[in-house]
Coordinates of C-alpha atoms and ligand atoms in Angstrom, one line a residue:
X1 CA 18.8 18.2 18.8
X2 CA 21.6 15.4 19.6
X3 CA 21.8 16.0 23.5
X4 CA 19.6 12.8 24.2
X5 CA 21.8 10.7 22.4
X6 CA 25.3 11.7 23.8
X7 CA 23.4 12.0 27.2
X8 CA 22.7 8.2 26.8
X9 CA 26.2 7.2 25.1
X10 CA 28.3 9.3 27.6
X11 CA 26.4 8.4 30.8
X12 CA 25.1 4.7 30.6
X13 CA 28.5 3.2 32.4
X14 CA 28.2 6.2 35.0
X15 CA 24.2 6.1 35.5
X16 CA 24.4 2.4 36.2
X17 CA 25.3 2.9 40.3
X18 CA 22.7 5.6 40.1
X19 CA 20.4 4.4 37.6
X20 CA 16.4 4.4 38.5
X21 CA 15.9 0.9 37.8
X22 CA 17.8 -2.2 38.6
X23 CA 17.5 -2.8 34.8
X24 CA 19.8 0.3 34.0
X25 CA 22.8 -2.0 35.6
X26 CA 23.0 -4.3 33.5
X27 CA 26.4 -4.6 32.8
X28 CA 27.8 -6.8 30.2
X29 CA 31.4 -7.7 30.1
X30 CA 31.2 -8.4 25.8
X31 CA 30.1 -5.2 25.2
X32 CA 32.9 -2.3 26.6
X33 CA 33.1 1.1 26.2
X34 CA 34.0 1.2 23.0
X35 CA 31.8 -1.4 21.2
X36 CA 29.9 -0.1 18.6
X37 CA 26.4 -0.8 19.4
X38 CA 27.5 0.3 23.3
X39 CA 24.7 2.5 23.6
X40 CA 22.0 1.1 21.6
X41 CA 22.3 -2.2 23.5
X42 CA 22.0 -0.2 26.7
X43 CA 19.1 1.6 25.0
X44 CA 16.8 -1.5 24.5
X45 CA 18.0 -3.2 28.1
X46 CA 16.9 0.0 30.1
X47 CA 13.6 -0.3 28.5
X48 CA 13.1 -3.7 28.6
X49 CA 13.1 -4.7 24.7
X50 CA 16.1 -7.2 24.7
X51 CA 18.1 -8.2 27.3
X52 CA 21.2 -10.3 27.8
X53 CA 22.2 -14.7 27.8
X54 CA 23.0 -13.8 31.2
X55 CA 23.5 -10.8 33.4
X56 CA 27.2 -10.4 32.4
X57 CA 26.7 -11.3 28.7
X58 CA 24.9 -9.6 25.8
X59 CA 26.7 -11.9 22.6
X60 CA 26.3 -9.3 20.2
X61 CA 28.6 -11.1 17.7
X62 CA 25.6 -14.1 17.6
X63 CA 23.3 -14.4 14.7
X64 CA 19.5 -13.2 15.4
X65 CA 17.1 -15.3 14.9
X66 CA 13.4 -14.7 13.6
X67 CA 11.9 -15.3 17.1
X68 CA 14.5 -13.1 19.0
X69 CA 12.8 -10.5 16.5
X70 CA 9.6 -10.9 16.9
X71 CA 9.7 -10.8 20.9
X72 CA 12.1 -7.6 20.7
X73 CA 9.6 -6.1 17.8
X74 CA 6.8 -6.7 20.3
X75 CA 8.2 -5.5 23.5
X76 CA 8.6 -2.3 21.6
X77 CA 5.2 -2.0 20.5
X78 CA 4.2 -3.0 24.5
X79 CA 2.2 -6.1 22.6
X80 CA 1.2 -8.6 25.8
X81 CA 3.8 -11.5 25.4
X82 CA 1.9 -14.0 27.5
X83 CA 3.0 -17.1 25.3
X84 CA 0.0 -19.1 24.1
X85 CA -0.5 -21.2 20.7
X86 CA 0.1 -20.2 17.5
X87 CA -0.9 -21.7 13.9
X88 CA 2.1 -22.7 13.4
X89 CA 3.5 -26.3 13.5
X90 CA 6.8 -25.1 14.9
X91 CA 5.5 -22.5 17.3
X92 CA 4.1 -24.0 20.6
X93 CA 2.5 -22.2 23.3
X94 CA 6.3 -22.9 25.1
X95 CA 8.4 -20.9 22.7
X96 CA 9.4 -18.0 24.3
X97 CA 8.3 -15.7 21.8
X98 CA 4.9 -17.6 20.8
X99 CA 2.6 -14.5 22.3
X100 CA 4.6 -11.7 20.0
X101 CA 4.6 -13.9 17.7
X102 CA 0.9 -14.5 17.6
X103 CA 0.6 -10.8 17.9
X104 CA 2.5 -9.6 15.3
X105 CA 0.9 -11.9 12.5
X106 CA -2.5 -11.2 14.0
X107 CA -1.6 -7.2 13.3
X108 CA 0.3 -8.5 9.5
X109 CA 3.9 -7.6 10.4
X110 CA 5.2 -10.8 10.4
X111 CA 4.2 -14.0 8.7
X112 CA 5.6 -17.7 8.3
X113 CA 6.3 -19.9 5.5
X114 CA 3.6 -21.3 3.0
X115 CA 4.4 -24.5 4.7
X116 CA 2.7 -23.8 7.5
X117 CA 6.2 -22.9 9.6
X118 CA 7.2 -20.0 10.8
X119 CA 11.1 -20.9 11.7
X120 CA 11.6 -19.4 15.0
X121 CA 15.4 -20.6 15.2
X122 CA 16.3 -19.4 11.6
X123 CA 18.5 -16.3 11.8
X124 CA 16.9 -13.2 10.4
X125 CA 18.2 -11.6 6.9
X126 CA 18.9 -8.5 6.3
X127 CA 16.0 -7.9 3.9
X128 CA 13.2 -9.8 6.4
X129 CA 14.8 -7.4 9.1
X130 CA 14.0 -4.3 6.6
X131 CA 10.3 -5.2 5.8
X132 CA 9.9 -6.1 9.6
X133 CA 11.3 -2.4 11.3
X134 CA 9.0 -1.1 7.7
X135 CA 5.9 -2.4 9.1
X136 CA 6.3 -2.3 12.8
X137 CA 7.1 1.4 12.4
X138 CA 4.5 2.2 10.0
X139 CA 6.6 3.7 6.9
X140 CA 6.5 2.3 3.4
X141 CA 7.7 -1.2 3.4
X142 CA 5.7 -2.7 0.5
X143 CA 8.9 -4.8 -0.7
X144 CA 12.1 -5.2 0.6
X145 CA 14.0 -2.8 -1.8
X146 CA 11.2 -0.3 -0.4
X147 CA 11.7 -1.0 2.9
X148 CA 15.4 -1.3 3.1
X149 CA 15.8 2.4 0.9
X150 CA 13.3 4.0 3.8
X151 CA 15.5 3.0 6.6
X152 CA 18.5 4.4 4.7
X153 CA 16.6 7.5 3.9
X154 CA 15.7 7.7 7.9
X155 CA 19.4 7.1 8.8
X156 CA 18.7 3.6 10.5
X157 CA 20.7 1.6 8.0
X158 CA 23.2 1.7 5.4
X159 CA 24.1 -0.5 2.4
X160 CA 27.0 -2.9 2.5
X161 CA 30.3 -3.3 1.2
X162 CA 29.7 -4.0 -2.2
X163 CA 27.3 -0.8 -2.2
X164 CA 23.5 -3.0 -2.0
X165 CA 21.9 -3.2 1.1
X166 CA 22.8 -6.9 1.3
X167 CA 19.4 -8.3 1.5
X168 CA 20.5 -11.8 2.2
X169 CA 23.2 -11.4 4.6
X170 CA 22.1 -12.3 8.4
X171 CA 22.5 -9.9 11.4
X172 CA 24.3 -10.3 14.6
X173 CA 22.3 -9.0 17.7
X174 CA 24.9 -6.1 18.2
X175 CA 23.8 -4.5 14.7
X176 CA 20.2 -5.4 15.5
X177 CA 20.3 -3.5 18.4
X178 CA 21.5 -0.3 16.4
X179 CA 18.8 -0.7 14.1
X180 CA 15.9 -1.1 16.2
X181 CA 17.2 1.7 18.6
X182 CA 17.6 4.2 16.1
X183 CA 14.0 3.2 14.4
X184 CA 12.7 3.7 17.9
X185 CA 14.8 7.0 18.9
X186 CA 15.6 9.5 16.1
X187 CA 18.2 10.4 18.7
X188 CA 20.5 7.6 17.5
X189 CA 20.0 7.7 13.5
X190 CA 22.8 9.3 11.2
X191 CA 20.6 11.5 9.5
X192 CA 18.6 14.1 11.1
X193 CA 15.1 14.5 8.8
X194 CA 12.0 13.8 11.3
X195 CA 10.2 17.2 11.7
X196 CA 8.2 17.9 15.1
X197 CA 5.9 19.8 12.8
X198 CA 2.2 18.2 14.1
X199 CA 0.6 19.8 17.3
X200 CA -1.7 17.7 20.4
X201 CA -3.3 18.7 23.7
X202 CA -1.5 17.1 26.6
X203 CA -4.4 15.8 28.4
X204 CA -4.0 14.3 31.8
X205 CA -8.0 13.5 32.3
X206 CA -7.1 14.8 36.1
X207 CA -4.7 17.8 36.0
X208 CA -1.5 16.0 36.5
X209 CA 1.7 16.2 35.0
X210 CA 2.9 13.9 31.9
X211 CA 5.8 12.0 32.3
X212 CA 8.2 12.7 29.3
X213 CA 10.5 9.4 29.0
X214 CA 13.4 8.6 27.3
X215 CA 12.0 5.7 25.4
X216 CA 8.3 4.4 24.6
X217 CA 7.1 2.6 28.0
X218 CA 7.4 3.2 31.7
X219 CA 10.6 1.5 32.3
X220 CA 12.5 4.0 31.0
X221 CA 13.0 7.1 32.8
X222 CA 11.1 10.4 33.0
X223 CA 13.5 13.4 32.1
X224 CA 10.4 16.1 32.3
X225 CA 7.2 16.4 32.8
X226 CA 4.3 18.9 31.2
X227 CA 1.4 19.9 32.2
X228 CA -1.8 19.3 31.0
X229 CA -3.6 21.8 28.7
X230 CA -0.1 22.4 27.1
X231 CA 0.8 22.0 23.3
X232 CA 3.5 19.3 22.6
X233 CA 4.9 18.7 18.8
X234 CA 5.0 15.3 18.0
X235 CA 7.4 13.7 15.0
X236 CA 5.9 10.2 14.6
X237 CA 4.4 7.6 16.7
X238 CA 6.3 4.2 18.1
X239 CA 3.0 1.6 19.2
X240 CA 0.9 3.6 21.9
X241 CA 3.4 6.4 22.1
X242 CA 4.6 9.5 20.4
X243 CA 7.9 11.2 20.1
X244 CA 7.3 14.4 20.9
X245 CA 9.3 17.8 21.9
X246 CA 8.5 19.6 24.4
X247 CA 10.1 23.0 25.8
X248 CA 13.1 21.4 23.6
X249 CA 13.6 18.5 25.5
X250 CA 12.5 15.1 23.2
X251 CA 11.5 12.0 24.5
X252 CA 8.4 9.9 24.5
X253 CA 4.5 10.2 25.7
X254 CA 2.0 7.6 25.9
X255 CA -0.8 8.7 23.3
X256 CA -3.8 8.2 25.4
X257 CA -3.1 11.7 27.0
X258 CA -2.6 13.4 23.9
X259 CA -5.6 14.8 22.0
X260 CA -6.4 17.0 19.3
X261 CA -8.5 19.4 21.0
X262 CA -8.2 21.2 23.7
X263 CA -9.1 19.8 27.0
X264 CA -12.3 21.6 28.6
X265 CA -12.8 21.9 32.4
X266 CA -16.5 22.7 31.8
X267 CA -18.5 19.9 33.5
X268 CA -21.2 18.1 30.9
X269 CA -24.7 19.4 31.6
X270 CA -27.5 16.5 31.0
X271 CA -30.8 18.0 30.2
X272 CA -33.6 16.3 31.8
X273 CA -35.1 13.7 29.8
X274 CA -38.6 14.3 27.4
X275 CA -41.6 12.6 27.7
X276 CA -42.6 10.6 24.7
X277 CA -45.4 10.6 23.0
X278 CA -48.5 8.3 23.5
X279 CA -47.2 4.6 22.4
X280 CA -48.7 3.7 19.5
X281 CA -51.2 0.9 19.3
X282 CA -49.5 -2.4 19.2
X283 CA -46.3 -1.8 20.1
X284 CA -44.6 -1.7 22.9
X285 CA -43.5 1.2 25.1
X286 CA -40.2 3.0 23.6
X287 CA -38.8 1.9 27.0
X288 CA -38.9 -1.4 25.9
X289 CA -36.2 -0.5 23.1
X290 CA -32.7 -1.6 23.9
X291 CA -29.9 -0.1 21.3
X292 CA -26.7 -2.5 21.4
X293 CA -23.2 -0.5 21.1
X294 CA -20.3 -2.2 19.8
X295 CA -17.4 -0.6 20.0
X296 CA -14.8 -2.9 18.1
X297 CA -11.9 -4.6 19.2
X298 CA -10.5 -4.0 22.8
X299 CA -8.2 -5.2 25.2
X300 CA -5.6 -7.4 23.4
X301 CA -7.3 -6.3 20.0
X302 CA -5.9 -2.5 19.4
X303 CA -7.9 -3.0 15.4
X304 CA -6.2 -0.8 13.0
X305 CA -3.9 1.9 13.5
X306 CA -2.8 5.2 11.9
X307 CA -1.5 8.6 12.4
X308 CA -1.2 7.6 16.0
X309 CA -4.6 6.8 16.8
X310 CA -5.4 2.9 17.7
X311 CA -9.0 1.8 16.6
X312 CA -9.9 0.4 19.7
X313 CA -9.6 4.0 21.5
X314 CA -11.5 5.4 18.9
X315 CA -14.5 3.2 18.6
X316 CA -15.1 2.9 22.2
X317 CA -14.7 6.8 22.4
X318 CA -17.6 7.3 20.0
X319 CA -19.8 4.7 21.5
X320 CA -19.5 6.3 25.1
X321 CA -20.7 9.6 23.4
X322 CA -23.6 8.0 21.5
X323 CA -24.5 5.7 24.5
X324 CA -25.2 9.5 26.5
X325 CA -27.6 10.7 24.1
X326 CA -29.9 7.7 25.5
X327 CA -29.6 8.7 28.9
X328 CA -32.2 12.3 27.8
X329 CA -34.7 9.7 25.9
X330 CA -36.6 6.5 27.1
X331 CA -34.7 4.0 24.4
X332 CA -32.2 2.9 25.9
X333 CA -28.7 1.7 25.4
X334 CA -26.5 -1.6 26.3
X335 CA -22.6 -1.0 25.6
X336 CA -20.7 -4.9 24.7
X337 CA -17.7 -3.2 26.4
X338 CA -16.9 -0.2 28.7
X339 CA -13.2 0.0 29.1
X340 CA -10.6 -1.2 27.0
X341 CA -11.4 -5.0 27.6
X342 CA -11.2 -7.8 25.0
X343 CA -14.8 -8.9 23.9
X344 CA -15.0 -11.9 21.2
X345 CA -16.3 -11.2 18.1
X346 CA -19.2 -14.2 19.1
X347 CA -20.1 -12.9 22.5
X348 CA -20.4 -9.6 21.2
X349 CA -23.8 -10.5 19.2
X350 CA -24.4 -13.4 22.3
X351 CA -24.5 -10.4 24.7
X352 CA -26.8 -8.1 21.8
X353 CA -29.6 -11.5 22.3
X354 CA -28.4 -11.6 26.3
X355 CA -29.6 -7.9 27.3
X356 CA -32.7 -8.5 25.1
X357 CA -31.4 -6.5 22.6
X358 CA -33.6 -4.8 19.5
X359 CA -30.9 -3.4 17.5
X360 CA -27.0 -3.1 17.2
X361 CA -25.0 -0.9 16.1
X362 CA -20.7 -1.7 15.9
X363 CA -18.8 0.7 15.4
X364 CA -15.2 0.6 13.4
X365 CA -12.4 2.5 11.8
X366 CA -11.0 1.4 8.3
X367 CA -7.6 1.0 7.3
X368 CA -5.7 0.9 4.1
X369 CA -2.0 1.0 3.4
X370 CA -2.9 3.3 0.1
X371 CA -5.1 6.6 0.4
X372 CA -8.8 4.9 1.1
X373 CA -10.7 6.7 2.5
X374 CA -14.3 7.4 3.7
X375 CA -17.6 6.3 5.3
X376 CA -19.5 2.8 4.5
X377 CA -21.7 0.4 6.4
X378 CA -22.6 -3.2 6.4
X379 CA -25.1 -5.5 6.5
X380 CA -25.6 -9.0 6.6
X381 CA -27.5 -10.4 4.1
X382 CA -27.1 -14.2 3.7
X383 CA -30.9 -15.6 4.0
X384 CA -31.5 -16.5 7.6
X385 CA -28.3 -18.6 8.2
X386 CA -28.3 -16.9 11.6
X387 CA -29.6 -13.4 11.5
X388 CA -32.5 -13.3 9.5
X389 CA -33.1 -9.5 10.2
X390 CA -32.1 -8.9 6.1
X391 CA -34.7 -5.9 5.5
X392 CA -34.1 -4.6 8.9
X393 CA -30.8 -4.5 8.8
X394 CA -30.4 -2.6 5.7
X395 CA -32.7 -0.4 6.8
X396 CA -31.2 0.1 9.6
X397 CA -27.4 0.7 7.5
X398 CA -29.1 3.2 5.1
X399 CA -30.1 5.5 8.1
X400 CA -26.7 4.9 9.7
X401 CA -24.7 5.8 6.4
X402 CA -26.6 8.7 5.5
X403 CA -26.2 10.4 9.2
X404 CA -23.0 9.2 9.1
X405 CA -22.0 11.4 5.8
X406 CA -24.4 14.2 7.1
X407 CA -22.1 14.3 10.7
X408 CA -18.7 14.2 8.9
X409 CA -19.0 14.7 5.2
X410 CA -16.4 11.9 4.0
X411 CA -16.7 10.5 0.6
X412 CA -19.7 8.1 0.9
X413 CA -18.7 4.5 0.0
X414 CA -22.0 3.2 0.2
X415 CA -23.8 0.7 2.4
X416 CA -22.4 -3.1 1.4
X417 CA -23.4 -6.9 1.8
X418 CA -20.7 -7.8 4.7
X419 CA -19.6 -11.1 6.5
X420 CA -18.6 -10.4 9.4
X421 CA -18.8 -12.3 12.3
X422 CA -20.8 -9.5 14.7
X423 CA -23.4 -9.2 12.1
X424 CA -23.7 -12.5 11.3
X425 CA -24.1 -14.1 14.6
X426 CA -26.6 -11.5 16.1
X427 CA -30.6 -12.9 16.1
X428 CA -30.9 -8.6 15.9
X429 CA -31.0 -6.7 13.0
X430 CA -27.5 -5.6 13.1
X431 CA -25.0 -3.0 11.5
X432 CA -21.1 -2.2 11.3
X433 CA -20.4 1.1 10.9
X434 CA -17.0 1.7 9.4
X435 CA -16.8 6.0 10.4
X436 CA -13.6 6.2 8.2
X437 CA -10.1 5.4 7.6
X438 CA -7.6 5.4 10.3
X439 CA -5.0 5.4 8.1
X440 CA -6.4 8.7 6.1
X441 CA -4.8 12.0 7.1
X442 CA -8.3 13.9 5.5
X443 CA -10.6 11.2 7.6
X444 CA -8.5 11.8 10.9
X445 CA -9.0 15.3 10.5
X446 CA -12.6 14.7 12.0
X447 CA -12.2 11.4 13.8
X448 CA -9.0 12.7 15.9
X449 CA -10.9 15.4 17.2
X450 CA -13.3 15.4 20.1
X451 CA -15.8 17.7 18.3
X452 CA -15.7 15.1 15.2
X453 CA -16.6 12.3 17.8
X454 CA -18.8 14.0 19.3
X455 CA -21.0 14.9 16.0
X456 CA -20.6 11.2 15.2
X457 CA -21.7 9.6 17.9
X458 CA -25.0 11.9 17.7
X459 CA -25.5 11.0 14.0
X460 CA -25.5 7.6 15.2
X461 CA -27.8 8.3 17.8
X462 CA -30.3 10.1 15.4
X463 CA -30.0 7.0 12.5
X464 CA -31.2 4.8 15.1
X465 CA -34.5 7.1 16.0
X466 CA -34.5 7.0 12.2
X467 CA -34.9 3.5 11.9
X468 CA -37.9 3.2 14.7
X469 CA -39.6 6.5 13.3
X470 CA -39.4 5.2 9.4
X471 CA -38.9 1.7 9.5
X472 CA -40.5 0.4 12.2
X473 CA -43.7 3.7 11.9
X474 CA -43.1 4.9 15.7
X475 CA -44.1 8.3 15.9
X476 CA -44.2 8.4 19.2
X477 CA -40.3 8.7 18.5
X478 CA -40.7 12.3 17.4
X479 CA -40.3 14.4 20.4
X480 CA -36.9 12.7 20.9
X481 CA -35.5 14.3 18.2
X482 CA -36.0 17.5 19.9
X483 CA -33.4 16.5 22.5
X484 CA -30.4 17.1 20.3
X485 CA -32.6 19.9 18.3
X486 CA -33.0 17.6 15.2
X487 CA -35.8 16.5 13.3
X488 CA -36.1 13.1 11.1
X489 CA -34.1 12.6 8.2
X490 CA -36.1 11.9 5.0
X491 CA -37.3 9.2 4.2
X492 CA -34.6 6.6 2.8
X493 CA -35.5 3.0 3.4
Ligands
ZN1 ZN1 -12.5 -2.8 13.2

């Protein structure tokens, strides 16, 4: 359906005395009527992804440079732009586009030179300006002949004169604008292939409505809004949101109230909690046990991404589930976050030693740009350089792994020797639980789902009673088991 797009060509010059935002009126005198990126420019102003020199000039005949990029490719992934330093010589906190910048190499869309530069002032090529939309909008951009045939196939860009896509030639800001628009709004592309074939739950949390907007964040205008509980069809995803249709009108969601189940309005019951068995001699009381949850990344740190899930959501999801099952048993549990907050990777196993700690348990999604997929854990293994908790810690893995495959079924990749920082720098024995592959369509079918999390988070729950029933010969742990009707796993250590 077309109507967005002539909506936006024919009405920007008439919206703008009427327009919902003081951004809508921009109105620049370079760029008429009849200019050929009219409406594209207008696009990106409205929603806050470019803007002008000045308020009565857009220069779309001017070259754009690699920083002009980055901040417009950020903006329309909603990354934070706060400017701060880089690792690059040439990029100082002060550059305008040093905080999308950062962001963008951090999440390997865009990189600098081997020379340690990244060339903010030099003006983009065509090719760069292929693999860059490629990458920022998820579709195959392994080279730059890849990249630049998948935005021809999509309708976002054409070849040049001489019939190649002109790799090397630079852009002017007009053309940039009709590229980005049309990556960002199928509306605007010359060929009409993205299918609305893949169904989610609009789910509001509190039973109101969902604003339907004409581009991906809330400066641009609502044109409808759905309730919650219906089923939307969404074609692909831009950042956070997803282009979706919707009684036939398109237009953009944000993805945190979509979901792949179906939302339930039954409240949770909590059963009380069961009495443990006498504590065995020598130990301490199970109330003494502290679980640590990590759910990875946060905040300014989405993780990976794929199929329009964010990793961040998705870890934090799971460990709010598996930090319930505690509340029915005397163990209990200490979360490193609670909301979507950025947590450093050191303070996460500082805060593990801070609450006093016995075990910890982060959880992450993989990624992989092929078809990976799967379920693996790590350990840390290095003798004692800071967590000496070797034995512990594997045993710990093996339990998590093996509930892990029992709650999902993904192809088992094994427990494995890892470096990484929140295993390393814990004094606890620690773990990293990577539940599956973001990027895996067959892996998402459980982790997108509520009822996938949901098993998950309970296998991860039960490898931990594992750990203290086997490892650590608790059998005062035993009646816990019955609170999720389970009973030990065997023996695997
Ligand atoms: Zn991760």
């Amino acid at each position: 359906m077309k109507k967005l797009a002539v909506c936006l060509t024919l009405s920007l010059a008439a919206l703008v005395p009427f327009g919902q935002d003081s951004k809508a009126a921009a109105n620049f005198t370079d760029v008429g009527t009849t200019h050929r990126a009219q409406a594209e420019i207008y696009y990106l102003v409205e929603g806050g992804i470019t803007s002008g020199v000045s308020e009565t000039r857009f220069v779309p005949e001017q070259q754009v440079t690699r920083g002009q990029a980055a901040a417009m490719l950020g903006r329309t992934l909603n990354l934070n732009g706060e400017q701060r330093p880089t690792n690059f010589k040439d990029v100082g906190k002060n550059n305008f586009a040093s905080g999308y910048i950062k962001q963008l190499v951090d999440k390997k869309i865009i990189s600098g030179y081997p020379d340690g530069s990244f060339k903010p002032d030099k003006t983009l090529s065509r090719g760069e300006m292929a693999v860059l939309i490629g990458r920022t909008f998820d579709y195959n951009a392994s080279s730059v002949s890849v990249a630049a045939s998948s935005l021809m196939k999509k309708g976002i860009a054409s070849g040049v004169a001489d019939g190649s896509f002109g790799e090397t030639q630079t852009i002017k800001r007009g053309d940039f604008a009709v590229f980005l628009s049309r990556s960002i709004n199928a509306d605007f592309r010359t060929a009409d292939n993205e299918k609305f074939d893949r169904n989610l739950y609009v789910d509001t949390k509190d039973g109101s409505k969902l604003n339907l907007r004409t581009g991906p964040n809330t400066s641009y205008p609502s044109i409808a809004s759905i309730p919650t509980g219906k089923i939307v069809s969404y074609a692909y995803f831009v950042g956070d949101w997803a282009y979706i249709t919707s009684d036939n009108v398109k237009g953009f969601v944000h993805t945190a109230y979509l979901q792949g189940d179906k939302p339930s309005d039954k409240p949770e019951v909590t059963p009380p909690p069961v009495k443990p068995d006498p504590t065995p001699p020598g130990k301490n009381p199970l109330s003494d046990i502290t679980v640590v949850i990590d759910a990875g990344h946060g905040g300014s740190d989405p993780g990976s991404s794929g199929n329009g899930y964010i990793e961040k959501n998705i870890t934090l999801n799971v460990a709010k589930k598996m930090e319930k099952y505690y509340a029915k048993v005397p163990m209990k549990a200490k979360m490193t976050r609670t909301s979507d907050t950025y947590v450093s990777l050191d303070a996460r196993g500082a805060y593990a030693s801070k609450v006093k700690g016995d075990i910890f348990v982060s959880i992450h999604t993989n990624s992989h740009n092929g078809s990976g997929n799967g379920t693996e854990t790590f350990y840390y293994s290095r003798s004692a350089a800071v967590n000496p908790n070797v034995s512990q810690s594997k045993a710990l893995a093996t339990y998590v792994q093996n509930r892990q495959l029992e709650a999902w079924g993904l192809t088992d990749r094994g427990i494995k020797v890892g470096n990484w920082a929140v295993l390393r720098q814990n004094t606890v024995p620690a773990v990293l639980a990577e539940l599956g592959f973001i990027s895996s369509k067959k892996d998402m079918a459980v982790m997108g789902t509520e009822a996938g999390r949901e098993k998950m988070a309970k296998g991860l729950f039960l490898a931990t009673l594992d750990y203290y029933y086997y490892y650590e010969n608790r059998k005062d742990v035993l009646p816990l088991y019955s609170t999720v009707n389970a009973t030990p796993s065997g023996k695997l250590h």
